[in-house]
Short mmCIF file of C-alpha atoms in Angstrom, two decimals:
data_model
loop_
_atom_site.label_atom_id
_atom_site.label_comp_id
_atom_site.label_asym_id
_atom_site.label_seq_id
_atom_site.Cartn_x
_atom_site.Cartn_y
_atom_site.Cartn_z
CA UNK A 3 156.90 1.11 86.22
CA UNK A 4 157.93 -2.12 87.90
CA UNK A 5 156.35 -3.18 91.17
CA UNK A 6 158.46 -5.80 92.92
CA UNK A 7 156.49 -8.69 94.39
CA UNK A 8 157.37 -10.17 97.73
CA UNK A 9 160.24 -12.63 97.52
CA UNK A 10 158.48 -14.97 99.91
CA UNK A 11 155.05 -16.38 99.18
CA UNK A 12 153.41 -17.40 102.42
CA UNK A 13 150.31 -19.51 102.78
CA UNK A 14 148.60 -16.56 104.42
CA UNK A 15 149.00 -12.80 104.23
CA UNK A 16 150.57 -11.03 107.18
CA UNK A 17 148.06 -8.91 109.09
CA UNK A 18 148.09 -5.61 107.27
CA UNK A 19 145.13 -3.34 107.60
CA UNK A 20 144.91 -0.78 110.36
CA UNK A 21 141.60 0.85 111.18
CA UNK A 22 142.47 3.64 108.74
CA UNK A 23 143.39 1.36 105.83
CA UNK A 24 140.87 -1.44 106.33
CA UNK A 25 138.51 -1.62 103.37
CA UNK A 26 134.94 -2.84 102.94
CA UNK A 27 135.20 -5.12 99.91
CA UNK A 28 132.75 -7.01 97.70
CA UNK A 29 134.38 -10.09 96.12
CA UNK A 30 132.77 -11.31 92.90
CA UNK A 31 133.91 -13.66 90.14
CA UNK A 32 132.95 -15.61 87.01
CA UNK A 33 133.67 -19.11 88.35
CA UNK A 34 131.14 -19.54 91.12
CA UNK A 35 131.03 -18.61 94.80
CA UNK A 36 132.63 -21.89 95.91
CA UNK A 37 135.63 -21.91 93.55
CA UNK A 38 139.13 -22.24 94.97
CA UNK A 39 140.41 -18.87 93.74
CA UNK A 40 137.64 -16.71 95.18
CA UNK A 41 137.58 -18.51 98.53
CA UNK A 42 141.34 -18.08 98.97
CA UNK A 43 141.09 -14.40 97.99
CA UNK A 44 138.25 -13.92 100.48
CA UNK A 45 140.21 -15.67 103.21
CA UNK A 46 143.39 -13.68 102.69
CA UNK A 47 141.63 -10.32 102.38
CA UNK A 48 139.99 -10.88 105.74
CA UNK A 49 143.25 -12.18 107.21
CA UNK A 50 144.82 -8.89 106.14
CA UNK A 51 142.26 -6.98 108.20
CA UNK A 52 139.75 -6.02 105.52
CA UNK A 53 136.00 -6.57 105.73
CA UNK A 54 135.47 -8.75 102.65
CA UNK A 55 132.19 -10.38 101.63
CA UNK A 56 131.70 -12.76 98.72
CA UNK A 57 128.73 -12.05 96.45
CA UNK A 58 129.16 -14.24 93.37
CA UNK A 59 127.32 -16.56 90.95
CA UNK A 60 126.10 -19.86 92.31
CA UNK A 61 127.71 -21.71 89.41
CA UNK A 62 129.52 -21.40 86.11
CA UNK A 63 127.71 -20.70 83.94
CA UNK A 64 124.69 -19.42 85.80
CA UNK A 65 121.72 -21.76 85.40
CA UNK A 66 119.13 -18.93 85.66
CA UNK A 67 117.16 -21.07 88.12
CA UNK A 68 118.03 -23.80 90.59
CA UNK A 69 116.43 -26.69 88.72
CA UNK A 70 119.71 -28.45 89.51
CA UNK A 71 122.06 -28.16 92.46
CA UNK A 72 124.70 -25.44 92.48
CA UNK A 73 128.37 -26.15 91.89
CA UNK A 74 129.78 -28.91 94.11
CA UNK A 75 126.29 -29.54 95.53
CA UNK A 76 126.76 -26.90 98.24
CA UNK A 77 123.35 -25.40 97.44
CA UNK A 78 120.74 -28.12 96.77
CA UNK A 79 118.32 -28.36 93.90
CA UNK A 80 115.18 -26.32 94.51
CA UNK A 81 116.88 -23.84 96.87
CA UNK A 82 116.10 -20.09 96.61
CA UNK A 83 117.84 -18.26 93.78
CA UNK A 84 119.91 -16.28 96.29
CA UNK A 85 121.19 -16.85 99.78
CA UNK A 86 124.26 -17.55 101.88
CA UNK A 87 126.71 -20.40 102.24
CA UNK A 88 125.52 -22.84 104.92
CA UNK A 89 128.69 -22.25 106.94
CA UNK A 90 129.36 -18.51 106.43
CA UNK A 91 126.77 -15.74 106.23
CA UNK A 92 129.32 -13.36 104.68
CA UNK A 93 129.41 -15.56 101.57
CA UNK A 94 126.44 -14.91 99.31
CA UNK A 95 125.42 -16.63 96.10
CA UNK A 96 123.11 -15.29 93.41
CA UNK A 97 121.74 -17.18 90.43
CA UNK A 98 122.88 -14.70 87.79
CA UNK A 99 125.80 -13.34 85.80
CA UNK A 100 128.78 -11.62 87.46
CA UNK A 101 127.33 -8.22 86.48
CA UNK A 102 123.98 -9.20 88.01
CA UNK A 103 125.83 -10.29 91.16
CA UNK A 104 127.42 -6.86 91.41
CA UNK A 105 123.99 -5.23 91.29
CA UNK A 106 122.62 -7.78 93.76
CA UNK A 107 125.46 -6.90 96.13
CA UNK A 108 125.01 -3.14 95.79
CA UNK A 109 121.21 -3.08 95.77
CA UNK A 110 120.31 -5.89 98.17
CA UNK A 111 123.13 -7.26 100.31
CA UNK A 112 124.78 -3.94 101.19
CA UNK A 113 121.63 -1.96 102.10
CA UNK A 114 120.12 -4.85 104.06
CA UNK A 115 123.11 -6.42 105.81
CA UNK A 116 125.97 -3.90 105.99
CA UNK A 117 124.53 -1.70 108.75
CA UNK A 118 124.92 1.52 106.81
CA UNK A 119 128.43 0.83 105.51
CA UNK A 120 129.28 1.25 101.83
CA UNK A 121 131.79 -0.72 99.75
CA UNK A 122 135.19 0.90 99.32
CA UNK A 123 136.13 -1.54 96.58
CA UNK A 124 134.66 -4.26 94.36
CA UNK A 125 137.04 -6.96 93.14
CA UNK A 126 136.53 -9.78 90.67
CA UNK A 127 138.36 -13.10 90.57
CA UNK A 128 140.98 -14.25 90.39
CA UNK A 129 139.48 -15.86 87.31
CA UNK A 130 140.54 -19.32 86.17
CA UNK A 131 142.35 -18.25 82.98
CA UNK A 132 143.77 -14.87 82.02
CA UNK A 133 141.73 -12.11 80.35
CA UNK A 134 144.55 -10.24 78.62
CA UNK A 135 143.79 -8.10 75.58
CA UNK A 136 140.77 -6.16 74.30
CA UNK A 137 138.84 -9.19 73.00
CA UNK A 138 138.69 -10.92 76.37
CA UNK A 139 138.17 -7.53 78.05
CA UNK A 140 134.83 -7.28 76.24
CA UNK A 141 133.87 -10.95 76.84
CA UNK A 142 135.04 -11.62 80.38
CA UNK A 143 132.47 -12.04 83.10
CA UNK A 144 135.14 -11.22 85.70
CA UNK A 145 135.80 -7.88 84.05
CA UNK A 146 132.08 -7.38 83.36
CA UNK A 147 131.23 -7.65 87.03
CA UNK A 148 134.03 -5.24 87.92
CA UNK A 149 133.09 -2.81 85.15
CA UNK A 150 129.52 -2.80 86.45
CA UNK A 151 130.79 -1.64 89.84
CA UNK A 152 132.88 1.13 88.27
CA UNK A 153 129.84 2.23 86.26
CA UNK A 154 128.00 2.68 89.56
CA UNK A 155 130.75 4.84 91.03
CA UNK A 156 132.66 2.20 93.00
CA UNK A 157 136.39 1.48 92.43
CA UNK A 158 136.88 -1.92 90.84
CA UNK A 159 139.73 -4.33 90.15
CA UNK A 160 139.48 -7.47 87.98
CA UNK A 161 142.01 -10.22 88.66
CA UNK A 162 142.61 -13.04 86.18
CA UNK A 163 144.99 -15.95 86.70
CA UNK A 164 146.78 -17.91 84.00
CA UNK A 165 146.01 -21.28 85.59
CA UNK A 166 142.86 -22.84 84.15
CA UNK A 167 140.61 -25.63 85.37
CA UNK A 168 137.87 -24.46 87.71
CA UNK A 169 137.77 -26.39 90.99
CA UNK A 170 136.23 -26.22 94.43
CA UNK A 171 137.88 -24.64 97.44
CA UNK A 172 137.71 -28.12 98.96
CA UNK A 173 140.16 -29.30 96.29
CA UNK A 174 143.04 -27.04 97.32
CA UNK A 175 146.37 -28.85 97.45
CA UNK A 176 147.74 -28.83 100.98
CA UNK A 177 151.18 -29.74 99.63
CA UNK A 178 152.85 -29.37 96.25
CA UNK A 179 155.93 -30.73 94.49
CA UNK A 180 157.57 -27.30 94.75
CA UNK A 181 156.91 -26.89 98.45
CA UNK A 182 155.03 -23.65 97.75
CA UNK A 183 151.27 -23.14 98.20
CA UNK A 184 148.58 -24.09 95.70
CA UNK A 185 148.37 -21.74 92.67
CA UNK A 186 144.98 -20.51 93.92
CA UNK A 187 146.60 -19.39 97.17
CA UNK A 188 149.48 -17.69 95.38
CA UNK A 189 147.12 -15.83 93.01
CA UNK A 190 145.01 -14.76 95.99
CA UNK A 191 148.13 -13.64 97.86
CA UNK A 192 149.32 -11.55 94.91
CA UNK A 193 145.86 -9.99 94.58
CA UNK A 194 145.68 -9.19 98.30
CA UNK A 195 149.09 -7.55 98.15
CA UNK A 196 147.91 -5.27 95.35
CA UNK A 197 144.74 -4.36 97.27
CA UNK A 198 146.88 -3.63 100.34
CA UNK A 199 149.14 -1.38 98.26
CA UNK A 200 146.19 0.69 97.06
CA UNK A 201 144.67 0.83 100.54
CA UNK A 202 147.95 2.02 102.03
CA UNK A 203 148.54 4.64 99.33
CA UNK A 204 144.99 6.00 99.55
CA UNK A 205 144.45 6.40 103.30
CA UNK A 206 142.08 9.33 103.65
CA UNK A 207 141.74 9.64 99.87
CA UNK A 208 139.75 8.14 97.05
CA UNK A 209 141.05 4.70 96.04
CA UNK A 210 140.81 5.31 92.27
CA UNK A 211 139.60 8.25 90.17
CA UNK A 212 135.89 8.20 89.31
CA UNK A 213 135.20 5.99 86.31
CA UNK A 214 138.56 4.18 86.50
CA UNK A 215 139.30 0.54 87.19
CA UNK A 216 142.16 -1.96 86.97
CA UNK A 217 142.54 -5.22 85.07
CA UNK A 218 145.27 -7.50 86.45
CA UNK A 219 146.52 -10.62 84.67
CA UNK A 220 148.80 -13.32 86.07
CA UNK A 221 150.86 -15.92 84.21
CA UNK A 222 150.54 -19.64 84.91
CA UNK A 223 151.75 -20.29 88.46
CA UNK A 224 153.98 -23.38 88.49
CA UNK A 225 153.88 -24.33 92.18
CA UNK A 226 152.14 -27.67 91.55
CA UNK A 227 155.23 -28.97 89.74
CA UNK A 228 158.24 -26.65 90.19
CA UNK A 229 159.46 -23.19 91.22
CA UNK A 230 159.85 -21.63 87.76
CA UNK A 231 156.98 -19.19 88.34
CA UNK A 232 156.10 -18.60 91.97
CA UNK A 233 156.26 -14.84 92.48
CA UNK A 234 155.57 -12.96 89.20
CA UNK A 235 156.29 -9.23 89.58
CA UNK A 236 153.74 -6.62 88.52
CA UNK A 237 154.30 -4.35 85.49
CA UNK A 238 152.18 -1.45 84.30
CA UNK A 239 150.62 -2.23 80.94
CA UNK A 240 147.97 -1.31 78.41
CA UNK A 241 145.05 -3.46 77.22
CA UNK A 242 145.78 -2.96 73.52
CA UNK A 243 149.11 -3.52 71.80
CA UNK A 244 150.21 -6.89 70.41
CA UNK A 245 146.73 -8.29 70.97
CA UNK A 246 145.02 -10.96 68.89
CA UNK A 247 141.43 -11.06 67.63
CA UNK A 248 139.11 -13.90 66.67
CA UNK A 249 138.68 -15.29 63.18
CA UNK A 250 136.40 -17.96 61.71
CA UNK A 251 138.01 -20.83 59.79
CA UNK A 252 136.01 -22.93 57.35
CA UNK A 253 136.87 -26.58 56.70
CA UNK A 254 135.83 -27.63 53.21
CA UNK A 255 136.29 -31.31 54.09
CA UNK A 256 133.94 -31.29 57.08
CA UNK A 257 131.76 -28.34 56.11
CA UNK A 258 132.15 -26.86 59.58
CA UNK A 259 133.70 -23.76 61.10
CA UNK A 260 136.18 -23.39 63.94
CA UNK A 261 137.55 -20.43 65.82
CA UNK A 262 140.97 -19.06 65.00
CA UNK A 263 142.94 -15.94 65.81
CA UNK A 264 145.08 -13.33 64.16
CA UNK A 265 147.12 -10.40 65.41
CA UNK A 266 146.43 -7.12 63.58
CA UNK A 267 149.46 -5.05 62.69
CA UNK A 268 150.55 -2.26 65.00
CA UNK A 269 148.26 0.78 64.90
CA UNK A 270 145.53 -1.13 63.08
CA UNK A 271 142.32 -2.73 64.31
CA UNK A 272 142.35 -3.74 67.94
CA UNK A 273 145.99 -2.63 68.20
CA UNK A 274 145.22 0.96 67.27
CA UNK A 275 146.86 2.95 70.06
CA UNK A 276 144.41 5.79 70.62
CA UNK A 277 143.92 6.30 74.35
CA UNK A 278 146.19 6.18 77.35
CA UNK A 279 149.97 5.96 77.56
CA UNK A 280 150.98 4.50 74.21
CA UNK A 281 154.52 3.82 75.44
CA UNK A 282 153.32 1.02 77.72
CA UNK A 283 153.67 -2.63 76.74
CA UNK A 284 150.52 -4.57 75.89
CA UNK A 285 149.35 -6.95 78.61
CA UNK A 286 149.32 -9.91 76.19
CA UNK A 287 153.05 -9.51 75.62
CA UNK A 288 153.81 -9.17 79.32
CA UNK A 289 151.89 -12.23 80.49
CA UNK A 290 153.00 -14.45 77.61
CA UNK A 291 156.69 -13.53 77.84
CA UNK A 292 157.52 -15.13 81.14
CA UNK A 293 156.79 -15.09 84.84
CA UNK A 294 155.35 -11.58 85.11
CA UNK A 295 151.99 -9.94 85.77
CA UNK A 296 150.29 -7.05 84.00
CA UNK A 297 148.29 -4.19 85.53
CA UNK A 298 146.20 -2.13 83.09
CA UNK A 299 144.05 0.90 83.82
CA UNK A 300 140.66 1.13 82.10
CA UNK A 301 137.85 3.68 82.12
CA UNK A 302 134.12 3.43 81.45
CA UNK A 303 134.23 6.34 78.99
CA UNK A 304 133.87 4.85 75.51
CA UNK A 305 133.93 8.21 73.71
CA UNK A 306 136.68 8.68 71.13
CA UNK A 307 139.15 11.48 71.88
CA UNK A 308 139.88 14.52 69.74
CA UNK A 309 141.24 15.24 67.21
CA UNK A 310 140.07 11.89 65.80
CA UNK A 311 136.46 12.34 66.92
CA UNK A 312 136.38 15.88 65.52
CA UNK A 313 137.65 14.62 62.15
CA UNK A 314 134.91 11.98 62.00
CA UNK A 315 132.18 14.44 63.01
CA UNK A 316 133.35 16.79 60.24
CA UNK A 317 132.52 14.07 57.71
CA UNK A 318 128.90 14.20 58.86
CA UNK A 319 128.38 17.93 58.30
CA UNK A 320 125.87 19.38 57.60
CA UNK A 321 123.63 16.35 58.16
CA UNK A 322 124.59 16.01 61.83
CA UNK A 323 124.30 19.18 63.85
CA UNK A 324 126.89 20.39 66.35
CA UNK A 325 126.49 21.75 69.85
CA UNK A 326 123.94 20.97 72.56
CA UNK A 327 120.42 20.26 71.26
CA UNK A 328 117.68 22.48 72.62
CA UNK A 329 116.47 21.28 76.00
CA UNK A 330 119.08 18.53 76.28
CA UNK A 331 121.50 18.40 79.17
CA UNK A 332 123.27 15.45 80.78
CA UNK A 333 124.76 17.59 83.56
CA UNK A 334 128.20 16.35 82.57
CA UNK A 335 131.14 18.10 84.13
CA UNK A 336 133.96 19.26 81.90
CA UNK A 337 136.37 19.36 84.80
CA UNK A 338 139.45 17.20 84.73
CA UNK A 339 139.85 14.13 86.92
CA UNK A 340 140.57 15.20 90.47
CA UNK A 341 142.69 12.60 92.19
CA UNK A 342 145.05 13.30 95.08
CA UNK A 343 148.18 11.20 94.98
CA UNK A 344 151.36 11.04 96.96
CA UNK A 345 154.75 10.74 95.31
CA UNK A 346 156.24 7.34 96.14
CA UNK A 347 159.89 6.98 96.99
CA UNK A 348 161.56 5.26 94.06
CA UNK A 349 165.02 4.17 93.06
CA UNK A 350 167.00 6.11 90.49
CA UNK A 351 166.37 3.28 88.04
CA UNK A 352 162.61 3.50 88.53
CA UNK A 353 162.76 7.28 88.20
CA UNK A 354 164.73 6.97 84.99
CA UNK A 355 162.21 4.51 83.57
CA UNK A 356 159.38 6.82 84.56
CA UNK A 357 161.09 9.81 82.89
CA UNK A 358 161.80 7.79 79.77
CA UNK A 359 158.18 6.62 79.53
CA UNK A 360 156.86 10.14 80.09
CA UNK A 361 159.13 11.47 77.34
CA UNK A 362 158.07 8.68 75.01
CA UNK A 363 154.40 9.27 75.72
CA UNK A 364 154.85 13.00 75.10
CA UNK A 365 156.61 12.32 71.81
CA UNK A 366 153.86 9.94 70.70
CA UNK A 367 151.16 12.42 71.62
CA UNK A 368 153.02 15.18 69.85
CA UNK A 369 153.52 13.17 66.67
CA UNK A 370 149.87 12.16 66.64
CA UNK A 371 148.74 15.76 67.03
CA UNK A 372 150.97 16.95 64.20
CA UNK A 373 149.70 14.12 62.01
CA UNK A 374 146.04 14.66 62.80
CA UNK A 375 146.01 18.42 62.16
CA UNK A 376 146.59 18.14 58.39
CA UNK A 377 144.20 15.17 58.24
CA UNK A 378 141.49 17.31 59.79
CA UNK A 379 142.14 20.11 57.28
CA UNK A 380 142.01 17.68 54.36
CA UNK A 381 138.75 16.13 55.62
CA UNK A 382 137.09 19.54 55.91
CA UNK A 383 138.31 20.51 52.45
CA UNK A 384 136.93 17.30 50.95
CA UNK A 385 133.54 17.87 52.58
CA UNK A 386 133.34 21.45 51.29
CA UNK A 387 134.37 20.39 47.78
CA UNK A 388 131.70 17.68 47.77
CA UNK A 389 129.04 20.20 48.78
CA UNK A 390 130.08 22.58 45.99
CA UNK A 391 129.85 19.77 43.43
CA UNK A 392 126.36 18.88 44.64
CA UNK A 393 125.22 22.49 44.39
CA UNK A 394 126.74 22.86 40.90
CA UNK A 395 125.05 19.74 39.57
CA UNK A 396 121.66 20.79 40.92
CA UNK A 397 121.78 24.32 39.45
#
């Protein structure tokens, strides 16, 4: 599915949110509460009519205590480990990780300062640097803070921008060679547009299904030098697929190690396509292939799906028992995700792409099921044969 971005990037977002679509939003990040990206995102979310509050780390990385001043000397040395910006009491800092900031927001700021309101959404970023692929998904503080919100039952979206180089909101460029806004403003504008889209589509409904979140990655925005990448369109994507993983490289001459990377073959390692729509393009490929943005859906459920999980459990019989242990119950519901959606109006081209992807996904699922059935039978047969051999040798 292809979501067309606005053809015109303005310095500010046009007033969007009505009373029905206005959201209460916590804005977190991994780059500090005074970084350019988060401050522009905060500004544009509020300009769009949302009620956005920043609750983010005092610095990058967190110092664990204020034995030194916070980033850009906004919070002085020796100040309390949490508090507000001297000029805006809706901007909170906390001396902790992004995940800790999420908990600080939910367990301290919201109950004490939101007058009974609850967050509709928790967003992270936009990060300085993209977080495409499963390796960065597991390492990213931006995603970690967002994931923590989803784990607590709040919808979450992590935004990561291709432009690197953390800087203060006071260092925003008021003019650029391209004539377009600073990359931080453009990334914030793109992020606000996506939030507005979800808010508009979900009026009177749940923003995202329980346990689901989004990870959004942008390419490098070129506005500081030219117009080659100003308005990257959004594409639906998957986290795995064409992704690289870390390696360790030893130098015999220096006797030291350095980090490297390699890309596992398709359907192996981190690029094993197990969950989700396997017809989607990996977010690494989307972001690295030009001026385009990726939008991936993630869940907090780490459990492996059947029939693969069933095949693995069969290897553990009879050592590992099956069924619910006596007296154990996690009150889990076996019901399917309940999520009301409306059918958007789409062009014939978009409909054709959607139909093609659905058919492809169905074919992939079907082929995997047909492949896994005989594997499961073989695994069970091997286990039974092994047991018979053990019994024969012991008799």
